[in-house]
PDB file of C-alpha atoms in Angstrom:
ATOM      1  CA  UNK K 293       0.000   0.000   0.000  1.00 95.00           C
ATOM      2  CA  UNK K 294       1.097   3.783  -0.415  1.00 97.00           C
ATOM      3  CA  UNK K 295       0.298   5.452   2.890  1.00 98.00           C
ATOM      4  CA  UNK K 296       0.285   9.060   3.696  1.00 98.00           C
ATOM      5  CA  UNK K 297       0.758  10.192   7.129  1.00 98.00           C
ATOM      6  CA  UNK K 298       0.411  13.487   7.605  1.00 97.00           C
ATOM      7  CA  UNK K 299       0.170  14.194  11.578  1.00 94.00           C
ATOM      8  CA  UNK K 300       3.364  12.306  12.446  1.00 92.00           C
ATOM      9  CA  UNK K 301       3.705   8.746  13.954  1.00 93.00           C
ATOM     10  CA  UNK K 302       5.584   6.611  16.338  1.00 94.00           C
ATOM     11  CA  UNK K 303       8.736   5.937  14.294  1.00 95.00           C
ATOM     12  CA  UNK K 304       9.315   2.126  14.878  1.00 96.00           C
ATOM     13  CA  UNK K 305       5.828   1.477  13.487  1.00 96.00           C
ATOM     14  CA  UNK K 306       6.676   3.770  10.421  1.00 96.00           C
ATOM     15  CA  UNK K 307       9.523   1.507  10.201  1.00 97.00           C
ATOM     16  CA  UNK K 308       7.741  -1.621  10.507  1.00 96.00           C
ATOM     17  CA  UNK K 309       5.581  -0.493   8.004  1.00 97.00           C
ATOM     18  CA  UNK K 310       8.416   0.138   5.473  1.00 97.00           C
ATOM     19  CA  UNK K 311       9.706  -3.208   6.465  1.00 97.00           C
ATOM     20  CA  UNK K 312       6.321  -4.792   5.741  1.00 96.00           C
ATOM     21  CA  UNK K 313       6.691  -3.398   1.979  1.00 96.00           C
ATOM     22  CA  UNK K 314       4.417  -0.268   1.795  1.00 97.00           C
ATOM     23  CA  UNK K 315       5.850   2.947   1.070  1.00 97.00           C
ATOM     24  CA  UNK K 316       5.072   5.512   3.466  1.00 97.00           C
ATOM     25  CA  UNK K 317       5.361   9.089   2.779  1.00 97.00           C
ATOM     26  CA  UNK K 318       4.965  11.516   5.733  1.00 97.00           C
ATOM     27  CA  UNK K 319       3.918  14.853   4.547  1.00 97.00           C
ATOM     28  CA  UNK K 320       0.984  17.436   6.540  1.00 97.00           C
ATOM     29  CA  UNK K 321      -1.156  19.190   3.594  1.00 96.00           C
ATOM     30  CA  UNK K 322      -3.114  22.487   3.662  1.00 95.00           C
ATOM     31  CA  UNK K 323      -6.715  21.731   3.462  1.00 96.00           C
ATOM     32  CA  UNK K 324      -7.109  22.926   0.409  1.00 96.00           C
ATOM     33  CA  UNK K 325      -4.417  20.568  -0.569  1.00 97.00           C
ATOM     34  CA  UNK K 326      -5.397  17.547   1.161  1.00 97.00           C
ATOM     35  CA  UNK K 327      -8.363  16.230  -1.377  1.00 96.00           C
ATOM     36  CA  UNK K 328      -6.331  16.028  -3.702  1.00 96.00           C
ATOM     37  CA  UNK K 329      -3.148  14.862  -2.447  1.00 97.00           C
ATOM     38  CA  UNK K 330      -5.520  11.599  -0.930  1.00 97.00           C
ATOM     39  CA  UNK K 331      -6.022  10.444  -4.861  1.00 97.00           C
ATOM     40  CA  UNK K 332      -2.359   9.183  -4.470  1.00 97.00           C
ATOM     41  CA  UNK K 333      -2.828   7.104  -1.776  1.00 98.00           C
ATOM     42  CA  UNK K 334      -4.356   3.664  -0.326  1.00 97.00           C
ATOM     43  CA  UNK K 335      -4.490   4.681   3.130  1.00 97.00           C
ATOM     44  CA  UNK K 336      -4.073   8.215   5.216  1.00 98.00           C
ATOM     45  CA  UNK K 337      -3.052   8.255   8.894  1.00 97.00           C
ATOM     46  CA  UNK K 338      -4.272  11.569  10.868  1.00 97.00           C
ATOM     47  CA  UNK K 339      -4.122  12.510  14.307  1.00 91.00           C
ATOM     48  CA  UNK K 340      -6.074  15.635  15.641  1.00 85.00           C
ATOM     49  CA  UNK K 341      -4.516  18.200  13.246  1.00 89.00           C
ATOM     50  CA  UNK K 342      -5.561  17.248   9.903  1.00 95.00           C
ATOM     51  CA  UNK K 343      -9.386  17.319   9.316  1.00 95.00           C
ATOM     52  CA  UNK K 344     -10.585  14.928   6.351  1.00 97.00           C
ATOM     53  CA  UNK K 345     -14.151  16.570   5.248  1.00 97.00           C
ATOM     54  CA  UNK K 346     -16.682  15.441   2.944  1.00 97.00           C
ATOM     55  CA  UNK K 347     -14.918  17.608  -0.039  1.00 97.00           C
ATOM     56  CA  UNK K 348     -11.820  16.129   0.763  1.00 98.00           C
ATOM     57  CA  UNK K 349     -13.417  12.892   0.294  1.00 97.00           C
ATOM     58  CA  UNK K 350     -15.435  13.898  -2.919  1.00 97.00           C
ATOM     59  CA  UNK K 351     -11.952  15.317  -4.098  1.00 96.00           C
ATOM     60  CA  UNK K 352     -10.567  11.862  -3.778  1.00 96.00           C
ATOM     61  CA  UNK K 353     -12.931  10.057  -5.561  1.00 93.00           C
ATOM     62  CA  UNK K 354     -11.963   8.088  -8.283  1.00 92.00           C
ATOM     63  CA  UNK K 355      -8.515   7.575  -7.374  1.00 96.00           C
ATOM     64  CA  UNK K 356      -6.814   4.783  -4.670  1.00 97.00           C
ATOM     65  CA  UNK K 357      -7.880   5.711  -1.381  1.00 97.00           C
ATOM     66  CA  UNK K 358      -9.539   3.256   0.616  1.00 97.00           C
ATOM     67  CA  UNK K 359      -8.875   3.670   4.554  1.00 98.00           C
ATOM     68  CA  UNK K 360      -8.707   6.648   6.740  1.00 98.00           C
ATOM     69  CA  UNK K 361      -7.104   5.696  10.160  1.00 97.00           C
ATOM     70  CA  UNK K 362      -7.242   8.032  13.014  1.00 96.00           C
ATOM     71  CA  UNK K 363      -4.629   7.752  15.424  1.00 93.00           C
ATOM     72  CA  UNK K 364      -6.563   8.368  18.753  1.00 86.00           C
ATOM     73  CA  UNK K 365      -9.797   7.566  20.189  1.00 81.00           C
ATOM     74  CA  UNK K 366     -12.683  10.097  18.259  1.00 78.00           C
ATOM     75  CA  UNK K 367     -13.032  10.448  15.121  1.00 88.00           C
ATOM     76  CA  UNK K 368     -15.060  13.754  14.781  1.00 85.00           C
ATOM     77  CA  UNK K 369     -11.981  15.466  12.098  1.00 90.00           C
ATOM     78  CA  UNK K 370     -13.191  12.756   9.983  1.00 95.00           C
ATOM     79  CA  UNK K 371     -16.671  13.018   7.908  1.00 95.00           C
ATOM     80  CA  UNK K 372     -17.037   9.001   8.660  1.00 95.00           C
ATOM     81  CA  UNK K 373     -20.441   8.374   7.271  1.00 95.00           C
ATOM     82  CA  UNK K 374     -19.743  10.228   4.094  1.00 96.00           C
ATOM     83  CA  UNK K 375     -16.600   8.696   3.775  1.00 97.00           C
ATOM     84  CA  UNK K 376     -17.952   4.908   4.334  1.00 96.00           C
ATOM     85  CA  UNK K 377     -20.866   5.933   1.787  1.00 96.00           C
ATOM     86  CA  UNK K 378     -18.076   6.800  -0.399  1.00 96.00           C
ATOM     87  CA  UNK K 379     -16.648   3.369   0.027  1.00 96.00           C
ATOM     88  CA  UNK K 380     -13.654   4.079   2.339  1.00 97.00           C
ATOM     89  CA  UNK K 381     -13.221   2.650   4.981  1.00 97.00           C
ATOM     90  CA  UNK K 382     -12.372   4.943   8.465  1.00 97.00           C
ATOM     91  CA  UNK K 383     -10.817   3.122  11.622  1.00 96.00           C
ATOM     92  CA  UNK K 384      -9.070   4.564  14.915  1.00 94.00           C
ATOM     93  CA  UNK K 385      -7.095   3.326  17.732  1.00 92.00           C
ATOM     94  CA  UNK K 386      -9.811   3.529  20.522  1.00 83.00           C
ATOM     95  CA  UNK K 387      -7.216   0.809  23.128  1.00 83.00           C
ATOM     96  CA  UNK K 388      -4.605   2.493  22.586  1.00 89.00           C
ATOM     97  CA  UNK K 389      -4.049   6.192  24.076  1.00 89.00           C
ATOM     98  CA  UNK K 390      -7.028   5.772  27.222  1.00 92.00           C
ATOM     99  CA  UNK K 391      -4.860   5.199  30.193  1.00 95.00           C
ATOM    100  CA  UNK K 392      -2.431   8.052  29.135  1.00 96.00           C
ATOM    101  CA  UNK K 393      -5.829  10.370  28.554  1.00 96.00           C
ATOM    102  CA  UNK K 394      -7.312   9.465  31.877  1.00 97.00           C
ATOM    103  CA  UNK K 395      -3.682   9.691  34.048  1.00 98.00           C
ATOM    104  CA  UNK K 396      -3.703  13.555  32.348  1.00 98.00           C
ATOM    105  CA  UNK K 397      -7.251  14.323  33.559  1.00 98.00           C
ATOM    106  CA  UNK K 398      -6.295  12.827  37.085  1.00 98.00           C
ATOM    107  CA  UNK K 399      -3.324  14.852  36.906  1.00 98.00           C
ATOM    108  CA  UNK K 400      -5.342  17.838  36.296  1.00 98.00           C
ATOM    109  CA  UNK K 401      -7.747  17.409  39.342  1.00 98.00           C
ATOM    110  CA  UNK K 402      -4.895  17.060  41.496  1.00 98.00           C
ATOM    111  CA  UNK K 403      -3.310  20.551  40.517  1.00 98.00           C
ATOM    112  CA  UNK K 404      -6.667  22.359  40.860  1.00 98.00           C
ATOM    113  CA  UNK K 405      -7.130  20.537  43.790  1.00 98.00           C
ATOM    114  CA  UNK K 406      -3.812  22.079  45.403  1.00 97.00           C
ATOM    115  CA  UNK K 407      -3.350  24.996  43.363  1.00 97.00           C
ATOM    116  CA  UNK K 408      -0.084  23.071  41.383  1.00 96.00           C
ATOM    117  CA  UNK K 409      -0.363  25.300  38.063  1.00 95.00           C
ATOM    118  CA  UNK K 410      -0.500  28.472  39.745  1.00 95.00           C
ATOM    119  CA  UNK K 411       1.702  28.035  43.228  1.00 95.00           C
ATOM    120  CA  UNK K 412       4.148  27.058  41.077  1.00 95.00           C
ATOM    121  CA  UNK K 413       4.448  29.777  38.382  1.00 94.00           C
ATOM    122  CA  UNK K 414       4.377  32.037  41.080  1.00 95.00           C
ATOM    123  CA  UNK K 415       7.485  30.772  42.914  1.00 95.00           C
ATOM    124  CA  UNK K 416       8.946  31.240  39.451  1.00 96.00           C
ATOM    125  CA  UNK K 417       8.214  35.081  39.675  1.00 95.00           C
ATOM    126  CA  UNK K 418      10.561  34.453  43.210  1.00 97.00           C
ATOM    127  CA  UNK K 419       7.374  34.692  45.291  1.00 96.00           C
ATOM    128  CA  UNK K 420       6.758  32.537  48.290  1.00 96.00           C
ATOM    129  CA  UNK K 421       2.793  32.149  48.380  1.00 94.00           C
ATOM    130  CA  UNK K 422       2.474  29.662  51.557  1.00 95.00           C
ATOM    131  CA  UNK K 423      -0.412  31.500  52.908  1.00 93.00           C
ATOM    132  CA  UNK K 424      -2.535  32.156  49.212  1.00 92.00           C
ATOM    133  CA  UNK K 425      -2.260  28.135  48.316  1.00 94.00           C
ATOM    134  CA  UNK K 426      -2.551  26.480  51.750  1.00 91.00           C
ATOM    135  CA  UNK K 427      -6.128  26.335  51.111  1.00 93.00           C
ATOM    136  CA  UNK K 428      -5.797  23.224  49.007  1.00 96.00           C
ATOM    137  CA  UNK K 429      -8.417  20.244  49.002  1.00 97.00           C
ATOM    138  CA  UNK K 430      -7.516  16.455  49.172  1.00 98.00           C
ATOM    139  CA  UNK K 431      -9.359  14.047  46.455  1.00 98.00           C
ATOM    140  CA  UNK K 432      -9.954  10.581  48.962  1.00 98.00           C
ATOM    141  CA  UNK K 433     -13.531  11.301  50.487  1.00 98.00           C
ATOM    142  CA  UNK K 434     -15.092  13.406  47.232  1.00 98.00           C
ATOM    143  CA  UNK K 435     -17.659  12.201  44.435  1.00 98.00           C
ATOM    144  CA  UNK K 436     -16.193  11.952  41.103  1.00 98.00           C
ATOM    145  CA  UNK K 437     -18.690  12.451  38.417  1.00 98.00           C
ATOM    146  CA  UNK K 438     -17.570  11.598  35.120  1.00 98.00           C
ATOM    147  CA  UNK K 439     -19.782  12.370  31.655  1.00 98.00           C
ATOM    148  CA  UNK K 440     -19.210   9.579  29.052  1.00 96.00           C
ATOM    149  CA  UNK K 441     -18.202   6.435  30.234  1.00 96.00           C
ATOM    150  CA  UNK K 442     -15.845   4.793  27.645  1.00 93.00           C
ATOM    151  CA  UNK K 443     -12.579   3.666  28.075  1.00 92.00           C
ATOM    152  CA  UNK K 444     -11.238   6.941  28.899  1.00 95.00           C
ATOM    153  CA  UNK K 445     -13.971   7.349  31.453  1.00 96.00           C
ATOM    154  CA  UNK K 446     -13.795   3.565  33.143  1.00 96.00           C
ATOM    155  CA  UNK K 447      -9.608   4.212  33.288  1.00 96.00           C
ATOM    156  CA  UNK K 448     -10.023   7.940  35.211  1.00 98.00           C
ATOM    157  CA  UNK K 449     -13.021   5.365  37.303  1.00 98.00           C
ATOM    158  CA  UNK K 450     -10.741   2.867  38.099  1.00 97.00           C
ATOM    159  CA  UNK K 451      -7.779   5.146  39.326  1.00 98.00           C
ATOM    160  CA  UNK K 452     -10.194   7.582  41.158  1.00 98.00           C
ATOM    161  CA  UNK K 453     -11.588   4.497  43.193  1.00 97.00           C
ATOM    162  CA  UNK K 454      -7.777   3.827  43.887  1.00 97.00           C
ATOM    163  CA  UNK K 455      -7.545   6.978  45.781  1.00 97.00           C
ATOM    164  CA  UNK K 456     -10.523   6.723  47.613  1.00 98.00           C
ATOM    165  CA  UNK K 457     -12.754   8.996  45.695  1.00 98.00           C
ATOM    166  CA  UNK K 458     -16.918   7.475  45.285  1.00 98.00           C
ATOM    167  CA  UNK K 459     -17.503   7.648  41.324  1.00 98.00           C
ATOM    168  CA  UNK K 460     -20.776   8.419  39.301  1.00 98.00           C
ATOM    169  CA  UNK K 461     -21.088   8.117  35.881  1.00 98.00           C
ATOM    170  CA  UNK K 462     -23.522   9.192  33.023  1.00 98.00           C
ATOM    171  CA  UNK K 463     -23.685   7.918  29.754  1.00 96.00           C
ATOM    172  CA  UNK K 464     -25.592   7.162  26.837  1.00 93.00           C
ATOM    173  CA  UNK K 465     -24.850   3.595  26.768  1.00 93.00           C
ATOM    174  CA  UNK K 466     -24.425   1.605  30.112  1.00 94.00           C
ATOM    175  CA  UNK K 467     -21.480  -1.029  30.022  1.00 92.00           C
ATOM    176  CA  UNK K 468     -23.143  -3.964  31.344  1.00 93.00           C
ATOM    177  CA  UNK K 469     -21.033  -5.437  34.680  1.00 95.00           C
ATOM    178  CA  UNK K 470     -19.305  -2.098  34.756  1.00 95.00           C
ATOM    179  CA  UNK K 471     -20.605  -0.480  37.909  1.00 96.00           C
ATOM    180  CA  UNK K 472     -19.758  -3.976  39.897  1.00 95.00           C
ATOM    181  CA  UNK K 473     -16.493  -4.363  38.169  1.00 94.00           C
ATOM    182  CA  UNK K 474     -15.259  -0.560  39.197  1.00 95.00           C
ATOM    183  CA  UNK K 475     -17.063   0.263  41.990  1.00 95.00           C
ATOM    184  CA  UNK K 476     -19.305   2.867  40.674  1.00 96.00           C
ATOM    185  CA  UNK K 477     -22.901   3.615  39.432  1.00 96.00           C
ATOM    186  CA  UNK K 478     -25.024   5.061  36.372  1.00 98.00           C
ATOM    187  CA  UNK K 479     -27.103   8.132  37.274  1.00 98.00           C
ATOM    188  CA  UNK K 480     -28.867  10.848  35.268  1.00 97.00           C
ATOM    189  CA  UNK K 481     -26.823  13.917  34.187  1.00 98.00           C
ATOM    190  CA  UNK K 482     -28.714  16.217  36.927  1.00 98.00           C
ATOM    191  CA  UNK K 483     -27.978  14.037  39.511  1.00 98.00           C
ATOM    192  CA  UNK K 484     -24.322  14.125  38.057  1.00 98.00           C
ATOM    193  CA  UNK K 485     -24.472  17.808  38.231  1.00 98.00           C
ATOM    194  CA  UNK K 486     -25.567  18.408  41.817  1.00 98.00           C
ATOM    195  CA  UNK K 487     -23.733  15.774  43.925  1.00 98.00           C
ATOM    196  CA  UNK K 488     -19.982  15.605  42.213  1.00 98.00           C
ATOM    197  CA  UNK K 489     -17.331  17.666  44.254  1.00 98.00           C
ATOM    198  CA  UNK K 490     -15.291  17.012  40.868  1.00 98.00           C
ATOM    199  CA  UNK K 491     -16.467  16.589  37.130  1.00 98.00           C
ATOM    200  CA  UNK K 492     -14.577  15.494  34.014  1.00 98.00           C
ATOM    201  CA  UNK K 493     -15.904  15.615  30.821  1.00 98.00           C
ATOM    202  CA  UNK K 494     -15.187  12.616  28.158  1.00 96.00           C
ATOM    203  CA  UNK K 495     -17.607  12.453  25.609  1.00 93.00           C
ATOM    204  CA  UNK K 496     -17.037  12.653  21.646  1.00 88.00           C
ATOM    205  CA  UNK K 497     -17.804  16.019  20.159  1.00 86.00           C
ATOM    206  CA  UNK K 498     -21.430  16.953  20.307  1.00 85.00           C
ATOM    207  CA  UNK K 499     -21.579  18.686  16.658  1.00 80.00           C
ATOM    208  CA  UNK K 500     -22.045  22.161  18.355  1.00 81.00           C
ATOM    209  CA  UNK K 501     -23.769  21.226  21.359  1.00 90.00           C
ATOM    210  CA  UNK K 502     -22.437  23.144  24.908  1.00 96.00           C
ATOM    211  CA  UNK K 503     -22.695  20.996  26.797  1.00 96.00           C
ATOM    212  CA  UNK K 504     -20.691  22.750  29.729  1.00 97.00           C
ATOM    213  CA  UNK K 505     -22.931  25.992  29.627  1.00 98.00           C
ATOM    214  CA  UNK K 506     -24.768  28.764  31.628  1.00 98.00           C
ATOM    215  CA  UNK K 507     -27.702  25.843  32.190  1.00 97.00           C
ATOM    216  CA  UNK K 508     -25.939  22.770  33.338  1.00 98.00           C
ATOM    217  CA  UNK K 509     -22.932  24.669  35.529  1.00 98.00           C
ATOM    218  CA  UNK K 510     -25.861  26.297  37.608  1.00 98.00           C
ATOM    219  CA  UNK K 511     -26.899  23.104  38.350  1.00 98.00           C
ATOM    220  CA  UNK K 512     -23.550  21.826  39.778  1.00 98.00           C
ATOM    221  CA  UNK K 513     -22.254  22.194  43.553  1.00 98.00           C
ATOM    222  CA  UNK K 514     -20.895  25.752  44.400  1.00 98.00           C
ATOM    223  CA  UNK K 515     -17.016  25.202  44.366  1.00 98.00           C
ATOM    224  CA  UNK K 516     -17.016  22.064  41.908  1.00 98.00           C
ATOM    225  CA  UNK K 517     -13.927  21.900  39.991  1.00 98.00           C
ATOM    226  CA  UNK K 518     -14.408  20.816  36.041  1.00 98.00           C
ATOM    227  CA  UNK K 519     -12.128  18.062  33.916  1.00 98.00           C
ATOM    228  CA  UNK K 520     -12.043  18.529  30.125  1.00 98.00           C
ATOM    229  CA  UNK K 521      -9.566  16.124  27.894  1.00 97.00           C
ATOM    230  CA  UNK K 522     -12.202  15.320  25.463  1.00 94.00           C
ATOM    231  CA  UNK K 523     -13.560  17.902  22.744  1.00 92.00           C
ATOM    232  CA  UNK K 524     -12.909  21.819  23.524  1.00 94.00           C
ATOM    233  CA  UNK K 525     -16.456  22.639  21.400  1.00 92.00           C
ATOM    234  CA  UNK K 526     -18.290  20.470  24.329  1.00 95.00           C
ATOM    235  CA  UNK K 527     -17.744  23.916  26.513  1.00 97.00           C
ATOM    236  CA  UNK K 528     -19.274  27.054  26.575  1.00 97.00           C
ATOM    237  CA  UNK K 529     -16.081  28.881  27.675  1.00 98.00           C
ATOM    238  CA  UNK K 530     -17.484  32.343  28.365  1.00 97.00           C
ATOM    239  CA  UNK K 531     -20.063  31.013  30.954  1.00 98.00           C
ATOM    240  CA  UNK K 532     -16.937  28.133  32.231  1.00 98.00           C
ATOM    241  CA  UNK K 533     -14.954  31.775  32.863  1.00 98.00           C
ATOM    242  CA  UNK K 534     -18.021  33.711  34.205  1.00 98.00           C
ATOM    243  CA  UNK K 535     -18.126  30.921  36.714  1.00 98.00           C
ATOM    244  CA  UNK K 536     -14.875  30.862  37.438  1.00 98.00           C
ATOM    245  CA  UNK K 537     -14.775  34.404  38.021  1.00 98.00           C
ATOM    246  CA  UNK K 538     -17.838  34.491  40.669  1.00 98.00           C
ATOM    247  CA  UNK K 539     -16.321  31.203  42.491  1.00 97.00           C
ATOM    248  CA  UNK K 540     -19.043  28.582  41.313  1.00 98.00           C
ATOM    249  CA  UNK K 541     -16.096  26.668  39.594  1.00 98.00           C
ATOM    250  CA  UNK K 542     -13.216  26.235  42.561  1.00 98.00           C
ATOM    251  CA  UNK K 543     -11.068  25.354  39.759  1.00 98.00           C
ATOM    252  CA  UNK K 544     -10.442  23.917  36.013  1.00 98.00           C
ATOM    253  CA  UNK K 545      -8.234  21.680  34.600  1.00 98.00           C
ATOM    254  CA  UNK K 546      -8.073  21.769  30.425  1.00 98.00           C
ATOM    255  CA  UNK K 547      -6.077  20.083  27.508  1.00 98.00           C
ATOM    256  CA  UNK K 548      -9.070  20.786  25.296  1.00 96.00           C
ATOM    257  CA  UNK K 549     -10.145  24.435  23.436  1.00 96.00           C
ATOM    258  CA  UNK K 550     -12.812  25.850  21.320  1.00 94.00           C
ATOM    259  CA  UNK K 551      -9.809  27.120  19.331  1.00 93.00           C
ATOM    260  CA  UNK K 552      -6.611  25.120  18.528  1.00 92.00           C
ATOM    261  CA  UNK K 553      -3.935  26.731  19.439  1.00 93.00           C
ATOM    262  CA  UNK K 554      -5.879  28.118  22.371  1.00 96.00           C
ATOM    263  CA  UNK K 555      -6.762  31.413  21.353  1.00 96.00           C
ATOM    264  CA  UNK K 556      -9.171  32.364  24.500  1.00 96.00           C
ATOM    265  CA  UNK K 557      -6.040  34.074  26.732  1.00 97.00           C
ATOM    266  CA  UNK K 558      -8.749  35.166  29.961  1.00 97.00           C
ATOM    267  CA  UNK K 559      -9.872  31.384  30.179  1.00 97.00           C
ATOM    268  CA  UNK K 560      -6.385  29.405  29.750  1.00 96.00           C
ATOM    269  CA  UNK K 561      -4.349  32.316  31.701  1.00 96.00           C
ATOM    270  CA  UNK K 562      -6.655  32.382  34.708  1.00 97.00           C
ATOM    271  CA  UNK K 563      -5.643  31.580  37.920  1.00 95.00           C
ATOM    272  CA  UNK K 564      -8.196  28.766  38.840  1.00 97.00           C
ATOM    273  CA  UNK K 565      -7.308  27.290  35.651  1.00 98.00           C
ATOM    274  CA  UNK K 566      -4.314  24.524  35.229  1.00 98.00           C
ATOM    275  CA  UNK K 567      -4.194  24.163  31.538  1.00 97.00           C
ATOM    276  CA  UNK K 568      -1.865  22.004  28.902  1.00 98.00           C
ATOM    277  CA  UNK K 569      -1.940  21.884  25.318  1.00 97.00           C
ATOM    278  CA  UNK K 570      -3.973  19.270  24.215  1.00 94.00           C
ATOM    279  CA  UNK K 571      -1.724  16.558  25.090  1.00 94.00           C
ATOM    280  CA  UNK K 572      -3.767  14.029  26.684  1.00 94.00           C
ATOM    281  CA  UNK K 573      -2.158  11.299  24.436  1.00 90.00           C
ATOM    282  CA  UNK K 574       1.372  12.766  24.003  1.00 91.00           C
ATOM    283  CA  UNK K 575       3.247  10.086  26.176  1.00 94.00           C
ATOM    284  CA  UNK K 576       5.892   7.454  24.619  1.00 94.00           C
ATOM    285  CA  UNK K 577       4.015   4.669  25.658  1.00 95.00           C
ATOM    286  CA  UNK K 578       0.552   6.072  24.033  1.00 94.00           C
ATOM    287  CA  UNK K 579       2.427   6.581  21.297  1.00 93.00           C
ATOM    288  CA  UNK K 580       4.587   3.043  20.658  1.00 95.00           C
ATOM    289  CA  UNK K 581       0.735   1.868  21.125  1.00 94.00           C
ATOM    290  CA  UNK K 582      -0.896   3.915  18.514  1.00 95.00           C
ATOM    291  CA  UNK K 583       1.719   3.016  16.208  1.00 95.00           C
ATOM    292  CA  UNK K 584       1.386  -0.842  16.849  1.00 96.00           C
ATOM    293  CA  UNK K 585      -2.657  -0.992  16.332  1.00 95.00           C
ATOM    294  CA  UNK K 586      -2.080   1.259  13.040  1.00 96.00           C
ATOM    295  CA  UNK K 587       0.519  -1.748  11.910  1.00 97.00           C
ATOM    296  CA  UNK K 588      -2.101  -4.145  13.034  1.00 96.00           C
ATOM    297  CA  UNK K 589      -5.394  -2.289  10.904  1.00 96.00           C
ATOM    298  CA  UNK K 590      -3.007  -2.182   7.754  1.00 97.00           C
ATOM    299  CA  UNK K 591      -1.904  -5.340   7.794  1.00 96.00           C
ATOM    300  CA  UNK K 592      -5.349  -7.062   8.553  1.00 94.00           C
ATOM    301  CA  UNK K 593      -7.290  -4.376   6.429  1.00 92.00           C
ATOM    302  CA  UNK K 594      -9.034  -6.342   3.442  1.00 70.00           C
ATOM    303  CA  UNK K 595      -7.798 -10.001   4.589  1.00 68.00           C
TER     304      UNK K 595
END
């Protein structure tokens, strides 16, 4: 196969690849570039950066692509049903990056917890803020409510049960043996809102819908602190930084924007808010594990 990856990969499965006999060019294109660029190609591996639409797709048409393969867990950059109408197929790594995801979002509620982002960019202005950030909170003894309970969601479960935290989840679709297996149990997104001391957000993108907003966040405790390492359009993030400003939200912790690069400098530059750059799958082992299940969906594609 000729593969195009334009997003980068792990380089010992771009190697194996090469190995296996395909020829692998790895090149990013302009979107206006892309559609066409695809007509030269049996397969295209993306990560978050490149967005494959339905013109890219009807750009491609008639030449040799056949798979689009998403390195990551969603796949809303890809137009999937258009594509699969079109007769290509569109896979993703769902296994792969989850545990790396969910140790980032725990990560998170442990800085806004104790004031970790902040404290320590002060002490890098030589301040020495004992007093301002010894009001920090501890995570064992607080309800955990976490909104869309896939793997990302049942790994965050898992390790919040590990640290004594009580976990509620709300979903869509309810994993059966799930709430025995972790420890944890299915409620209604109200009674999510009003009884979690904590709340992180791992859903797919909901094609526009705010799901954070105005509505929802007056419906959580006063001082809840809010997760988000799944889609930054899930969030209304002028009423997330109205709320943080009048003290409803304690805290936030975000890898996730409306805009990419983060382009909303009073949200991510806030005080309350411990922010990263989208990196909720950026470790080596995420990575050596993408790359292996991208081998694996090649090499078993049309057997």
């Amino acid at each position: 196969m000729r593969i195009l990856v334009t997003d980068g990969m792990d380089k010992i499965a771009l190697e194996q690849l090469k190995a296996n006999g395909h020829e692998v060019v790895e090149q990013f294109y302009a979107p206006e570039e892309l559609g066409a660029a695809l007509r030269e190609f049996d397969a295209v591996v993306v990560r978050s950066a490149t967005k494959v639409r339905a013109n890219h797709i009807d750009e491609a048409k008639g030449g040799r692509l056949k798979l689009i393969i998403r390195g990551g867990v969603g796949v809303d950059n890809i137009d999937v049903k258009y594509a699969e109408d079109a007769g290509i197929t569109v896979k993703n790594t769902p296994r792969a990056s989850s545990n790396s995801v969910a140790e980032l979002a725990m990560g998170h509620m442990f800085s806004c917890a104790r004031f970790l982002s902040v404290a320590g960019h002060t002490m890098r202005e030589g301040k020495w803020e004992k007093k301002a950030y010894g009001k920090g909170i501890e995570l064992g003894g607080k309800t955990l409510g976490i909104i869309g309970f896939g793997r990302i969601g049942q790994a965050l479960g898992r390790m919040a049960k590990g640290i004594g935290m009580e976990v509620i989840a709300q979903d869509i679709f309810h994993v059966p043996g799930i709430e025995e297996q972790i420890g944890m149990k299915y409620v209604e997104l109200d009674e999510l809102l009003e009884r979690s001391d904590f709340i992180s957000l791992h859903t797919p993108s909901l094609n526009g819908v705010k799901l954070i907003a105005k509505e929802n966040i007056a419906k959580m405790k006063d001082g809840v602190v809010f997760i988000n390492t799944s889609r930054g359009d899930n969030v209304n993030e002028d009423d997330l930084l109205e709320a943080l400003n009048s003290g409803k939200v304690r805290a936030a912790g975000l890898d996730v924007y409306a805009d990419e690069p983060a382009t909303n400098s009073a949200l991510y530059s806030h005080p309350s808010v411990s922010c990263t750059p989208h990196i909720g799958a950026a470790t080596k082992e995420a990575q050596k594990r993408i790359g292996a299940e991208i081998v694996d969906i090649i090499e078993s594609f049309g057997k």
